[in-house]
Every structure is written in C-alpha cells, then in structure tokens.
C-alpha cells in the first residue's frame, strides 16, 4: 500500500511539473512552458504571449518579469492579436469582450468592446493603419467595427453571400494603406470593398471564379488599384486559380491563372509587378495590368513551386525549396547570390533595411529519436555571405524578427513544453535563454 501511494504521489508531481504555465511559481519569461503564440513588440523589448492554457500576458525581455498594466499578470484567458508595427495589441477574452492595449506598457487604450470573437485561432482581428479602428469577426461570422479610443461601435457587417460553414480559412480582411477602404473576404471567396467613412459597400462584390475551394485568400496592391483573389483546392485536388481585379470597377482583369493544387500571389513594391507562386510548377513575375509574364524564378524542386520572399525595398527576391537558397534581382530575374548546404531551408526572414536575411535550416537526421538540429544563419545581401549563426538542438516551432529588425524570437520545445529565447539580431548573441527545468 505504501509503495502504491508513493507511486501515485510521484505521478502527480510529474504531471504538475509538466504544466509549468499553470503554476504560481512561474515568475519569469524564461520559466514559461507551453507557449502557444508569441509576438515581439516594435523594438523587441516586450513579448506578447498566449499560452496553450489560454492565459495571455505581456513580458519584459530585459527583466523577464510580466508587465501587468491593465492586462494583469497572466490572469486572463483568451486570444491575442499584435497589430502590424508592434505598437498595440488586442486581447479577446475567453468570457467575452475585446480590449486594445499599448504593446510596451500593457495600459488599455480602449474600453472593453462588447462582442464574442469567432471560434478560430487566426484571422480574428485587424487594425486600421492609423490604429484608430479595430475590426473583429464575431461568433456569427459578422464583422464588428469599433473606434478604439472611445469604444464606439461603428458598424456591423454580415456575410453578403449565402451562409457558408467557416473553414480553416475563416474570414479575412485588410485595410488599404491609406485607410480609406477595408476589404473583407468571406468563406465563399467573395471579396467586397467597404468605405471606412460610412462602412457601406463601395462597389459590387468580387466573386472568385472558382467556387467550393478548400482555401481562399486575397492581396491588395499598395497603391490600392488592384486586388487578387486566389484559391487552393487541397492536396491532389482540382486546379486552383488566381484572379486579378480592378478595385475601382470591381471587374476582373484578364483571364484567371490556374495551377495544380492551387496558387497564390503578392504585389511587389512599386505597384507594377505581381509575384505568382503556384503550389506546383514555376513561380514567376508578371507585369501589371496586362499580366505579361516577365520571367520565371529558379526551380528548387521537380514538382513544387519554390517559397519566395521579397526584400522590403523591392530589389531582391529570395527563393528556396530544398537545401539551396538563391537571391534574384526582382526586375530582371538574374541570380545574384547562392547559399548552399546539406540542410533543408525551412524559412527566411528579411531585415527591414533589406541588407540581411535570416535563413532557418533544418539539419535533423534522427527525428523519431527527438534528436533535433536547426540553424538560424544571418546572411548579407546580395551575396548571401554568412555573418552569424544560432544553433538550436530542440524542436523548432518558430523564428520571428521584431518589426524594427533588432531582435529575434525563437520558440522551441515539443508540444505543451514550448519555451522562448530572444537574441540580438545584429550580433546573434542571446539576450534571454530558457531556464533549466
């Protein structure tokens, strides 16, 4: 009997130790385990965290302490959204309501906005470029629009098409760069432009030409003249499509492009070129608005299209799909830099000044034995010379760069035990490392 009780006690202690994020002993950012989502604020001095348990909090990197502000120290549960630029974030509470906070002090900059968020992890909320307006999707797939400072409810926008069960795509929205328009894509692939002056539809719906797809998305050009809608039918499904639209007339431009398993795209800086990335085949750059194919990007795989990232200044395109990373001139397609290794390239980040990139390599050989081997390589542009290296001997969940490019955030560790590390992006030296269990 004694041995049985001792065994039960040991099992209980082990279970409790495996839930460090629920423990009152967690006092530092380095102690956190079970980090589901994490975001750096604008200068990387703070980390916004959402735990697997649902608890949310803002943490100071230098001290490792929670920044309570009006949010509280990991007391609330819900979902978080970090606005582009990393200066404010929104928290949607589990018990209902949304509130917007300063991303440095955690001081509330809005009252509690009364609504129940849609039940999905992504695409729940969006902020206008001036950070004056919050759009959030509610549990009934309606867009609820609020003035952030006053909390005044500005509009409620329901789906205009027949109700569709929300898939993983969910609802998507994006404000134009000038803030005068907001575009909403519903789960059926219908894109509508709304005027932010009165939140009424400005023009007719832009219905993606390929119905009943698995996944829909859209992109806007920076000058607000063009939009694309695109779709993916799923692995080995029928062909997916990409359609270019004239935003002012809501009319399609040219014929839709198509590719096996779907395709996506994005507008390159300057507003005159469109990068198209099919799931299979060659990625290419097209001229706008005529969709003349200017050049193809290098192949990295015999079947799948390469992953592509543009530098912020629009000068370079980085492509990868295996162990080779290539840098091409985005105007001519000429390859100007190559980085080759035996490890697989899994992700590439680009510094805001377009002078460096951070390539993430997976060199894991014994995955089933949980023997992991990852590298984050800082490379100069355009020659892709190695400047610095970080090695991670653990499961790698994500690598992200602060909006100002000063710090790297690494999330590592197997499920329910994820933890965070922060590095100086200039020196690649560690600022904050996880404490031993």
PDB file of N, CA and C in Angstrom, residues 168-257:
ATOM      1  N   UNK A 168     -11.003  26.430 -42.317  1.00  0.00           N
ATOM      2  CA  UNK A 168      -9.757  26.907 -41.715  1.00  0.00           C
ATOM      3  C   UNK A 168      -9.393  28.286 -42.233  1.00  0.00           C
ATOM      4  N   UNK A 169      -9.868  28.607 -43.436  1.00  0.00           N
ATOM      5  CA  UNK A 169      -9.601  29.931 -43.984  1.00  0.00           C
ATOM      6  C   UNK A 169     -10.233  31.007 -43.113  1.00  0.00           C
ATOM      7  N   UNK A 170     -11.449  30.728 -42.646  1.00  0.00           N
ATOM      8  CA  UNK A 170     -12.156  31.697 -41.831  1.00  0.00           C
ATOM      9  C   UNK A 170     -12.504  32.944 -42.624  1.00  0.00           C
ATOM     10  N   UNK A 171     -12.639  34.052 -41.914  1.00  0.00           N
ATOM     11  CA  UNK A 171     -12.918  35.343 -42.524  1.00  0.00           C
ATOM     12  C   UNK A 171     -11.602  36.119 -42.603  1.00  0.00           C
ATOM     13  N   UNK A 172     -11.439  36.885 -43.661  1.00  0.00           N
ATOM     14  CA  UNK A 172     -10.211  37.664 -43.826  1.00  0.00           C
ATOM     15  C   UNK A 172     -10.557  39.103 -44.162  1.00  0.00           C
ATOM     16  N   UNK A 173      -9.715  40.021 -43.678  1.00  0.00           N
ATOM     17  CA  UNK A 173      -9.926  41.422 -44.028  1.00  0.00           C
ATOM     18  C   UNK A 173      -8.587  42.133 -44.100  1.00  0.00           C
ATOM     19  N   UNK A 174      -8.570  43.250 -44.815  1.00  0.00           N
ATOM     20  CA  UNK A 174      -7.369  44.078 -44.906  1.00  0.00           C
ATOM     21  C   UNK A 174      -7.773  45.509 -45.206  1.00  0.00           C
ATOM     22  N   UNK A 175      -7.175  46.446 -44.480  1.00  0.00           N
ATOM     23  CA  UNK A 175      -7.357  47.862 -44.763  1.00  0.00           C
ATOM     24  C   UNK A 175      -6.404  48.284 -45.879  1.00  0.00           C
ATOM     25  N   UNK A 176      -6.846  49.212 -46.712  1.00  0.00           N
ATOM     26  CA  UNK A 176      -5.943  49.804 -47.693  1.00  0.00           C
ATOM     27  C   UNK A 176      -4.894  50.632 -46.968  1.00  0.00           C
ATOM     28  N   UNK A 177      -3.762  50.870 -47.608  1.00  0.00           N
ATOM     29  CA  UNK A 177      -2.680  51.605 -46.960  1.00  0.00           C
ATOM     30  C   UNK A 177      -3.095  53.011 -46.554  1.00  0.00           C
ATOM     31  N   UNK A 178      -4.005  53.629 -47.304  1.00  0.00           N
ATOM     32  CA  UNK A 178      -4.455  54.981 -46.949  1.00  0.00           C
ATOM     33  C   UNK A 178      -5.583  54.964 -45.918  1.00  0.00           C
ATOM     34  N   UNK A 179      -6.055  53.774 -45.544  1.00  0.00           N
ATOM     35  CA  UNK A 179      -7.087  53.659 -44.536  1.00  0.00           C
ATOM     36  C   UNK A 179      -8.486  54.035 -44.990  1.00  0.00           C
ATOM     37  N   UNK A 180      -8.650  54.374 -46.264  1.00  0.00           N
ATOM     38  CA  UNK A 180      -9.952  54.824 -46.746  1.00  0.00           C
ATOM     39  C   UNK A 180     -10.881  53.678 -47.117  1.00  0.00           C
ATOM     40  N   UNK A 181     -10.331  52.493 -47.265  1.00  0.00           N
ATOM     41  CA  UNK A 181     -11.137  51.334 -47.626  1.00  0.00           C
ATOM     42  C   UNK A 181     -10.753  50.146 -46.754  1.00  0.00           C
ATOM     43  N   UNK A 182     -11.687  49.223 -46.603  1.00  0.00           N
ATOM     44  CA  UNK A 182     -11.416  47.956 -45.937  1.00  0.00           C
ATOM     45  C   UNK A 182     -12.036  46.855 -46.783  1.00  0.00           C
ATOM     46  N   UNK A 183     -11.278  45.818 -47.053  1.00  0.00           N
ATOM     47  CA  UNK A 183     -11.731  44.712 -47.889  1.00  0.00           C
ATOM     48  C   UNK A 183     -11.980  43.489 -47.010  1.00  0.00           C
ATOM     49  N   UNK A 184     -13.115  42.837 -47.228  1.00  0.00           N
ATOM     50  CA  UNK A 184     -13.478  41.655 -46.453  1.00  0.00           C
ATOM     51  C   UNK A 184     -13.730  40.493 -47.405  1.00  0.00           C
ATOM     52  N   UNK A 185     -13.073  39.369 -47.139  1.00  0.00           N
ATOM     53  CA  UNK A 185     -13.237  38.143 -47.916  1.00  0.00           C
ATOM     54  C   UNK A 185     -13.985  37.132 -47.049  1.00  0.00           C
ATOM     55  N   UNK A 186     -15.127  36.651 -47.538  1.00  0.00           N
ATOM     56  CA  UNK A 186     -15.884  35.684 -46.742  1.00  0.00           C
ATOM     57  C   UNK A 186     -15.476  34.254 -47.128  1.00  0.00           C
ATOM     58  N   UNK A 187     -15.954  33.250 -46.409  1.00  0.00           N
ATOM     59  CA  UNK A 187     -15.512  31.868 -46.663  1.00  0.00           C
ATOM     60  C   UNK A 187     -15.899  31.314 -48.025  1.00  0.00           C
ATOM     61  N   UNK A 188     -16.785  31.994 -48.758  1.00  0.00           N
ATOM     62  CA  UNK A 188     -17.159  31.523 -50.093  1.00  0.00           C
ATOM     63  C   UNK A 188     -16.248  32.072 -51.174  1.00  0.00           C
ATOM     64  N   UNK A 189     -15.294  32.944 -50.792  1.00  0.00           N
ATOM     65  CA  UNK A 189     -14.390  33.521 -51.769  1.00  0.00           C
ATOM     66  C   UNK A 189     -14.890  34.816 -52.375  1.00  0.00           C
ATOM     67  N   UNK A 190     -15.830  35.484 -51.728  1.00  0.00           N
ATOM     68  CA  UNK A 190     -16.359  36.758 -52.213  1.00  0.00           C
ATOM     69  C   UNK A 190     -15.664  37.911 -51.496  1.00  0.00           C
ATOM     70  N   UNK A 191     -15.074  38.821 -52.285  1.00  0.00           N
ATOM     71  CA  UNK A 191     -14.340  39.965 -51.753  1.00  0.00           C
ATOM     72  C   UNK A 191     -15.155  41.235 -51.979  1.00  0.00           C
ATOM     73  N   UNK A 192     -15.348  42.033 -50.906  1.00  0.00           N
ATOM     74  CA  UNK A 192     -16.111  43.276 -51.019  1.00  0.00           C
ATOM     75  C   UNK A 192     -15.304  44.411 -50.401  1.00  0.00           C
ATOM     76  N   UNK A 193     -15.309  45.552 -51.105  1.00  0.00           N
ATOM     77  CA  UNK A 193     -14.643  46.760 -50.608  1.00  0.00           C
ATOM     78  C   UNK A 193     -15.656  47.631 -49.876  1.00  0.00           C
ATOM     79  N   UNK A 194     -15.270  48.100 -48.685  1.00  0.00           N
ATOM     80  CA  UNK A 194     -16.117  48.984 -47.890  1.00  0.00           C
ATOM     81  C   UNK A 194     -15.407  50.311 -47.679  1.00  0.00           C
ATOM     82  N   UNK A 195     -16.161  51.395 -47.744  1.00  0.00           N
ATOM     83  CA  UNK A 195     -15.633  52.712 -47.435  1.00  0.00           C
ATOM     84  C   UNK A 195     -15.590  52.860 -45.922  1.00  0.00           C
ATOM     85  N   UNK A 196     -14.441  53.244 -45.374  1.00  0.00           N
ATOM     86  CA  UNK A 196     -14.338  53.407 -43.921  1.00  0.00           C
ATOM     87  C   UNK A 196     -14.960  54.712 -43.433  1.00  0.00           C
ATOM     88  N   UNK A 197     -15.426  55.548 -44.371  1.00  0.00           N
ATOM     89  CA  UNK A 197     -16.112  56.785 -43.974  1.00  0.00           C
ATOM     90  C   UNK A 197     -17.495  56.469 -43.413  1.00  0.00           C
ATOM     91  N   UNK A 198     -18.204  55.503 -44.056  1.00  0.00           N
ATOM     92  CA  UNK A 198     -19.553  55.157 -43.595  1.00  0.00           C
ATOM     93  C   UNK A 198     -19.755  53.649 -43.448  1.00  0.00           C
ATOM     94  N   UNK A 199     -18.747  52.866 -43.784  1.00  0.00           N
ATOM     95  CA  UNK A 199     -18.776  51.405 -43.701  1.00  0.00           C
ATOM     96  C   UNK A 199     -19.892  50.792 -44.546  1.00  0.00           C
ATOM     97  N   UNK A 200     -20.109  51.411 -45.714  1.00  0.00           N
ATOM     98  CA  UNK A 200     -21.022  50.845 -46.701  1.00  0.00           C
ATOM     99  C   UNK A 200     -20.217  50.272 -47.863  1.00  0.00           C
ATOM    100  N   UNK A 201     -20.791  49.262 -48.513  1.00  0.00           N
ATOM    101  CA  UNK A 201     -20.110  48.640 -49.647  1.00  0.00           C
ATOM    102  C   UNK A 201     -19.857  49.670 -50.741  1.00  0.00           C
ATOM    103  N   UNK A 202     -18.619  49.693 -51.247  1.00  0.00           N
ATOM    104  CA  UNK A 202     -18.231  50.624 -52.309  1.00  0.00           C
ATOM    105  C   UNK A 202     -17.953  49.813 -53.567  1.00  0.00           C
ATOM    106  N   UNK A 203     -18.998  49.540 -54.313  1.00  0.00           N
ATOM    107  CA  UNK A 203     -18.833  48.709 -55.500  1.00  0.00           C
ATOM    108  C   UNK A 203     -19.418  47.327 -55.279  1.00  0.00           C
ATOM    109  N   UNK A 204     -19.526  46.592 -56.372  1.00  0.00           N
ATOM    110  CA  UNK A 204     -20.150  45.271 -56.311  1.00  0.00           C
ATOM    111  C   UNK A 204     -19.173  44.219 -55.788  1.00  0.00           C
ATOM    112  N   UNK A 205     -19.682  43.072 -55.359  1.00  0.00           N
ATOM    113  CA  UNK A 205     -18.814  42.003 -54.860  1.00  0.00           C
ATOM    114  C   UNK A 205     -17.906  41.466 -55.960  1.00  0.00           C
ATOM    115  N   UNK A 206     -16.709  41.075 -55.555  1.00  0.00           N
ATOM    116  CA  UNK A 206     -15.755  40.426 -56.461  1.00  0.00           C
ATOM    117  C   UNK A 206     -15.722  38.948 -56.090  1.00  0.00           C
ATOM    118  N   UNK A 207     -16.447  38.137 -56.856  1.00  0.00           N
ATOM    119  CA  UNK A 207     -16.611  36.715 -56.566  1.00  0.00           C
ATOM    120  C   UNK A 207     -15.500  35.920 -57.241  1.00  0.00           C
ATOM    121  N   UNK A 208     -14.708  35.221 -56.444  1.00  0.00           N
ATOM    122  CA  UNK A 208     -13.637  34.405 -57.016  1.00  0.00           C
ATOM    123  C   UNK A 208     -14.223  33.411 -58.009  1.00  0.00           C
ATOM    124  N   UNK A 209     -13.592  33.256 -59.176  1.00  0.00           N
ATOM    125  CA  UNK A 209     -14.195  32.455 -60.253  1.00  0.00           C
ATOM    126  C   UNK A 209     -14.206  30.953 -60.014  1.00  0.00           C
ATOM    127  N   UNK A 210     -13.563  30.485 -58.967  1.00  0.00           N
ATOM    128  CA  UNK A 210     -13.509  29.044 -58.719  1.00  0.00           C
ATOM    129  C   UNK A 210     -14.220  28.738 -57.405  1.00  0.00           C
ATOM    130  N   UNK A 211     -15.499  28.332 -57.459  1.00  0.00           N
ATOM    131  CA  UNK A 211     -16.275  28.110 -56.221  1.00  0.00           C
ATOM    132  C   UNK A 211     -15.927  26.798 -55.531  1.00  0.00           C
ATOM    133  N   UNK A 212     -16.341  26.700 -54.277  1.00  0.00           N
ATOM    134  CA  UNK A 212     -16.236  25.475 -53.485  1.00  0.00           C
ATOM    135  C   UNK A 212     -14.796  24.971 -53.350  1.00  0.00           C
ATOM    136  N   UNK A 213     -13.877  25.889 -53.152  1.00  0.00           N
ATOM    137  CA  UNK A 213     -12.491  25.501 -52.906  1.00  0.00           C
ATOM    138  C   UNK A 213     -12.279  25.316 -51.401  1.00  0.00           C
ATOM    139  N   UNK A 214     -11.145  24.730 -51.052  1.00  0.00           N
ATOM    140  CA  UNK A 214     -10.845  24.475 -49.645  1.00  0.00           C
ATOM    141  C   UNK A 214     -10.349  25.730 -48.941  1.00  0.00           C
ATOM    142  N   UNK A 215      -9.593  26.574 -49.662  1.00  0.00           N
ATOM    143  CA  UNK A 215      -8.919  27.712 -49.033  1.00  0.00           C
ATOM    144  C   UNK A 215      -8.931  28.902 -49.983  1.00  0.00           C
ATOM    145  N   UNK A 216      -9.320  30.072 -49.448  1.00  0.00           N
ATOM    146  CA  UNK A 216      -9.314  31.300 -50.229  1.00  0.00           C
ATOM    147  C   UNK A 216      -8.435  32.343 -49.539  1.00  0.00           C
ATOM    148  N   UNK A 217      -7.883  33.248 -50.344  1.00  0.00           N
ATOM    149  CA  UNK A 217      -7.106  34.350 -49.799  1.00  0.00           C
ATOM    150  C   UNK A 217      -7.168  35.515 -50.784  1.00  0.00           C
ATOM    151  N   UNK A 218      -6.661  36.673 -50.359  1.00  0.00           N
ATOM    152  CA  UNK A 218      -6.599  37.813 -51.264  1.00  0.00           C
ATOM    153  C   UNK A 218      -5.447  38.717 -50.860  1.00  0.00           C
ATOM    154  N   UNK A 219      -5.038  39.586 -51.776  1.00  0.00           N
ATOM    155  CA  UNK A 219      -3.986  40.569 -51.536  1.00  0.00           C
ATOM    156  C   UNK A 219      -4.366  41.876 -52.221  1.00  0.00           C
ATOM    157  N   UNK A 220      -3.859  42.990 -51.669  1.00  0.00           N
ATOM    158  CA  UNK A 220      -4.071  44.311 -52.244  1.00  0.00           C
ATOM    159  C   UNK A 220      -2.747  44.901 -52.681  1.00  0.00           C
ATOM    160  N   UNK A 221      -2.763  45.664 -53.768  1.00  0.00           N
ATOM    161  CA  UNK A 221      -1.574  46.405 -54.147  1.00  0.00           C
ATOM    162  C   UNK A 221      -1.445  47.621 -53.237  1.00  0.00           C
ATOM    163  N   UNK A 222      -0.226  48.105 -53.040  1.00  0.00           N
ATOM    164  CA  UNK A 222      -0.001  49.207 -52.112  1.00  0.00           C
ATOM    165  C   UNK A 222      -0.664  50.500 -52.561  1.00  0.00           C
ATOM    166  N   UNK A 223      -0.810  50.677 -53.878  1.00  0.00           N
ATOM    167  CA  UNK A 223      -1.442  51.903 -54.361  1.00  0.00           C
ATOM    168  C   UNK A 223      -2.967  51.793 -54.380  1.00  0.00           C
ATOM    169  N   UNK A 224      -3.492  50.642 -54.003  1.00  0.00           N
ATOM    170  CA  UNK A 224      -4.940  50.473 -53.911  1.00  0.00           C
ATOM    171  C   UNK A 224      -5.651  50.283 -55.230  1.00  0.00           C
ATOM    172  N   UNK A 225      -4.924  50.090 -56.329  1.00  0.00           N
ATOM    173  CA  UNK A 225      -5.553  49.975 -57.639  1.00  0.00           C
ATOM    174  C   UNK A 225      -5.996  48.543 -57.959  1.00  0.00           C
ATOM    175  N   UNK A 226      -5.256  47.570 -57.432  1.00  0.00           N
ATOM    176  CA  UNK A 226      -5.507  46.181 -57.812  1.00  0.00           C
ATOM    177  C   UNK A 226      -5.697  45.293 -56.585  1.00  0.00           C
ATOM    178  N   UNK A 227      -6.383  44.173 -56.832  1.00  0.00           N
ATOM    179  CA  UNK A 227      -6.505  43.117 -55.831  1.00  0.00           C
ATOM    180  C   UNK A 227      -6.407  41.787 -56.554  1.00  0.00           C
ATOM    181  N   UNK A 228      -5.998  40.762 -55.837  1.00  0.00           N
ATOM    182  CA  UNK A 228      -6.068  39.405 -56.367  1.00  0.00           C
ATOM    183  C   UNK A 228      -6.851  38.543 -55.382  1.00  0.00           C
ATOM    184  N   UNK A 229      -7.635  37.625 -55.916  1.00  0.00           N
ATOM    185  CA  UNK A 229      -8.206  36.551 -55.116  1.00  0.00           C
ATOM    186  C   UNK A 229      -7.591  35.256 -55.606  1.00  0.00           C
ATOM    187  N   UNK A 230      -7.353  34.319 -54.689  1.00  0.00           N
ATOM    188  CA  UNK A 230      -6.711  33.068 -55.067  1.00  0.00           C
ATOM    189  C   UNK A 230      -7.273  31.923 -54.242  1.00  0.00           C
ATOM    190  N   UNK A 231      -7.065  30.700 -54.708  1.00  0.00           N
ATOM    191  CA  UNK A 231      -7.679  29.553 -54.044  1.00  0.00           C
ATOM    192  C   UNK A 231      -6.797  28.326 -54.148  1.00  0.00           C
ATOM    193  N   UNK A 232      -7.009  27.445 -53.168  1.00  0.00           N
ATOM    194  CA  UNK A 232      -6.322  26.152 -53.113  1.00  0.00           C
ATOM    195  C   UNK A 232      -7.361  25.070 -52.852  1.00  0.00           C
ATOM    196  N   UNK A 233      -7.461  24.058 -53.716  1.00  0.00           N
ATOM    197  CA  UNK A 233      -8.463  23.007 -53.526  1.00  0.00           C
ATOM    198  C   UNK A 233      -8.018  21.901 -52.588  1.00  0.00           C
ATOM    199  N   UNK A 234      -6.770  21.907 -52.182  1.00  0.00           N
ATOM    200  CA  UNK A 234      -6.255  20.833 -51.334  1.00  0.00           C
ATOM    201  C   UNK A 234      -5.301  19.940 -52.103  1.00  0.00           C
ATOM    202  N   UNK A 235      -4.602  19.081 -51.373  1.00  0.00           N
ATOM    203  CA  UNK A 235      -3.592  18.203 -51.968  1.00  0.00           C
ATOM    204  C   UNK A 235      -4.212  17.286 -53.010  1.00  0.00           C
ATOM    205  N   UNK A 236      -3.613  17.288 -54.223  1.00  0.00           N
ATOM    206  CA  UNK A 236      -4.040  16.436 -55.336  1.00  0.00           C
ATOM    207  C   UNK A 236      -5.507  16.650 -55.719  1.00  0.00           C
ATOM    208  N   UNK A 237      -5.989  17.856 -55.469  1.00  0.00           N
ATOM    209  CA  UNK A 237      -7.346  18.179 -55.859  1.00  0.00           C
ATOM    210  C   UNK A 237      -7.359  18.757 -57.265  1.00  0.00           C
ATOM    211  N   UNK A 238      -8.488  19.365 -57.672  1.00  0.00           N
ATOM    212  CA  UNK A 238      -8.537  20.021 -58.980  1.00  0.00           C
ATOM    213  C   UNK A 238      -7.650  21.262 -58.968  1.00  0.00           C
ATOM    214  N   UNK A 239      -7.597  21.944 -60.076  1.00  0.00           N
ATOM    215  CA  UNK A 239      -6.746  23.119 -60.170  1.00  0.00           C
ATOM    216  C   UNK A 239      -7.342  24.285 -59.380  1.00  0.00           C
ATOM    217  N   UNK A 240      -6.447  25.037 -58.722  1.00  0.00           N
ATOM    218  CA  UNK A 240      -6.848  26.270 -58.069  1.00  0.00           C
ATOM    219  C   UNK A 240      -6.555  27.443 -58.981  1.00  0.00           C
ATOM    220  N   UNK A 241      -7.025  28.632 -58.590  1.00  0.00           N
ATOM    221  CA  UNK A 241      -6.954  29.761 -59.514  1.00  0.00           C
ATOM    222  C   UNK A 241      -6.531  31.055 -58.832  1.00  0.00           C
ATOM    223  N   UNK A 242      -6.067  31.993 -59.634  1.00  0.00           N
ATOM    224  CA  UNK A 242      -5.740  33.350 -59.210  1.00  0.00           C
ATOM    225  C   UNK A 242      -6.393  34.312 -60.190  1.00  0.00           C
ATOM    226  N   UNK A 243      -7.117  35.299 -59.649  1.00  0.00           N
ATOM    227  CA  UNK A 243      -7.788  36.293 -60.481  1.00  0.00           C
ATOM    228  C   UNK A 243      -7.346  37.685 -60.071  1.00  0.00           C
ATOM    229  N   UNK A 244      -6.964  38.496 -61.063  1.00  0.00           N
ATOM    230  CA  UNK A 244      -6.614  39.899 -60.846  1.00  0.00           C
ATOM    231  C   UNK A 244      -7.863  40.750 -61.026  1.00  0.00           C
ATOM    232  N   UNK A 245      -8.024  41.767 -60.137  1.00  0.00           N
ATOM    233  CA  UNK A 245      -9.209  42.622 -60.167  1.00  0.00           C
ATOM    234  C   UNK A 245      -8.824  44.101 -60.220  1.00  0.00           C
ATOM    235  N   UNK A 246      -9.637  44.877 -60.920  1.00  0.00           N
ATOM    236  CA  UNK A 246      -9.583  46.333 -60.857  1.00  0.00           C
ATOM    237  C   UNK A 246     -10.439  46.741 -59.661  1.00  0.00           C
ATOM    238  N   UNK A 247      -9.835  47.328 -58.654  1.00  0.00           N
ATOM    239  CA  UNK A 247     -10.543  47.626 -57.411  1.00  0.00           C
ATOM    240  C   UNK A 247     -11.662  48.651 -57.622  1.00  0.00           C
ATOM    241  N   UNK A 248     -11.433  49.667 -58.445  1.00  0.00           N
ATOM    242  CA  UNK A 248     -12.423  50.723 -58.613  1.00  0.00           C
ATOM    243  C   UNK A 248     -13.681  50.236 -59.334  1.00  0.00           C
ATOM    244  N   UNK A 249     -13.504  49.375 -60.324  1.00  0.00           N
ATOM    245  CA  UNK A 249     -14.662  48.892 -61.089  1.00  0.00           C
ATOM    246  C   UNK A 249     -15.167  47.546 -60.585  1.00  0.00           C
ATOM    247  N   UNK A 250     -14.372  46.870 -59.749  1.00  0.00           N
ATOM    248  CA  UNK A 250     -14.703  45.524 -59.256  1.00  0.00           C
ATOM    249  C   UNK A 250     -14.853  44.536 -60.404  1.00  0.00           C
ATOM    250  N   UNK A 251     -14.129  44.787 -61.494  1.00  0.00           N
ATOM    251  CA  UNK A 251     -14.161  43.898 -62.650  1.00  0.00           C
ATOM    252  C   UNK A 251     -12.864  43.097 -62.731  1.00  0.00           C
ATOM    253  N   UNK A 252     -12.965  41.837 -63.201  1.00  0.00           N
ATOM    254  CA  UNK A 252     -11.745  41.038 -63.367  1.00  0.00           C
ATOM    255  C   UNK A 252     -10.888  41.578 -64.503  1.00  0.00           C
ATOM    256  N   UNK A 253      -9.567  41.448 -64.359  1.00  0.00           N
ATOM    257  CA  UNK A 253      -8.626  41.867 -65.389  1.00  0.00           C
ATOM    258  C   UNK A 253      -7.994  40.618 -65.990  1.00  0.00           C
ATOM    259  N   UNK A 254      -8.221  40.413 -67.270  1.00  0.00           N
ATOM    260  CA  UNK A 254      -7.626  39.273 -67.947  1.00  0.00           C
ATOM    261  C   UNK A 254      -8.217  37.954 -67.478  1.00  0.00           C
ATOM    262  N   UNK A 255      -7.666  36.883 -68.017  1.00  0.00           N
ATOM    263  CA  UNK A 255      -8.118  35.548 -67.662  1.00  0.00           C
ATOM    264  C   UNK A 255      -7.483  35.112 -66.347  1.00  0.00           C
ATOM    265  N   UNK A 256      -8.195  34.269 -65.655  1.00  0.00           N
ATOM    266  CA  UNK A 256      -7.660  33.736 -64.405  1.00  0.00           C
ATOM    267  C   UNK A 256      -6.492  32.801 -64.698  1.00  0.00           C
ATOM    268  N   UNK A 257      -5.516  32.793 -63.799  1.00  0.00           N
ATOM    269  CA  UNK A 257      -4.409  31.856 -63.881  1.00  0.00           C
ATOM    270  C   UNK A 257      -4.776  30.611 -63.087  1.00  0.00           C
TER     271      UNK A 257
END
